[in-house]
């Protein structure tokens, strides 16, 4: 299989999952890895693959950093994937077939299956997770969001659902999960886009985040994983607003 598609990945200390990702991408001849200061074996893992190019740059927030990585790609068609994700063989075949006839005014939406500690999560806001990950950089690219970035589409872009899926190892251990909550709340608090609320209201917003995830989004059906995700979402909401207040001395 040979296709004019560049895969773009940003990394930082991703050694635990990166080999799995790169093993699933050997059918692509241009895999751009944009590293943001890894101190583990991430860079040496990348250099072991003949189809990868390793670049180094500052982390500017997820959206701007991914745009910087996109600019380094060989091809205009971009398949964006994270270092803890891997495409199935069915998805790689679907991308190959789709790009052969697609125009720059089209983009591909892909199902991401989110795993937590060895098992896929089907509820809790983690199920039915369709994301635009295949696009032409001449018409589409990532937005400026520091966290929860997405691809901004040109007007009248036609979006197609592709067969196959991305398997996402979202949580491999709880310490990593807690670290992610802390990092994301730091980024949101420093974005200067959050409103300021009194701490009593912040608590209520966090409580609602738990209720929404556990009951409205059926986290209760995911067992202890759903409970953990619900508590994590509540923590994320609380800390991003609390840090925002403290950063501004409110």
Short mmCIF file of C-alpha atoms in Angstrom, two decimals, residues 210-219:
data_model
loop_
_atom_site.label_atom_id
_atom_site.label_comp_id
_atom_site.label_asym_id
_atom_site.label_seq_id
_atom_site.Cartn_x
_atom_site.Cartn_y
_atom_site.Cartn_z
CA UNK A 210 -19.97 14.50 37.84
CA UNK A 211 -23.77 14.15 37.57
CA UNK A 212 -23.72 14.78 33.82
CA UNK A 213 -21.01 12.16 33.19
CA UNK A 214 -22.19 9.48 35.61
CA UNK A 215 -25.94 9.71 35.02
CA UNK A 216 -26.76 11.68 31.86
CA UNK A 217 -23.88 10.19 29.85
CA UNK A 218 -24.45 6.76 31.41
CA UNK A 219 -21.09 6.44 33.12
#
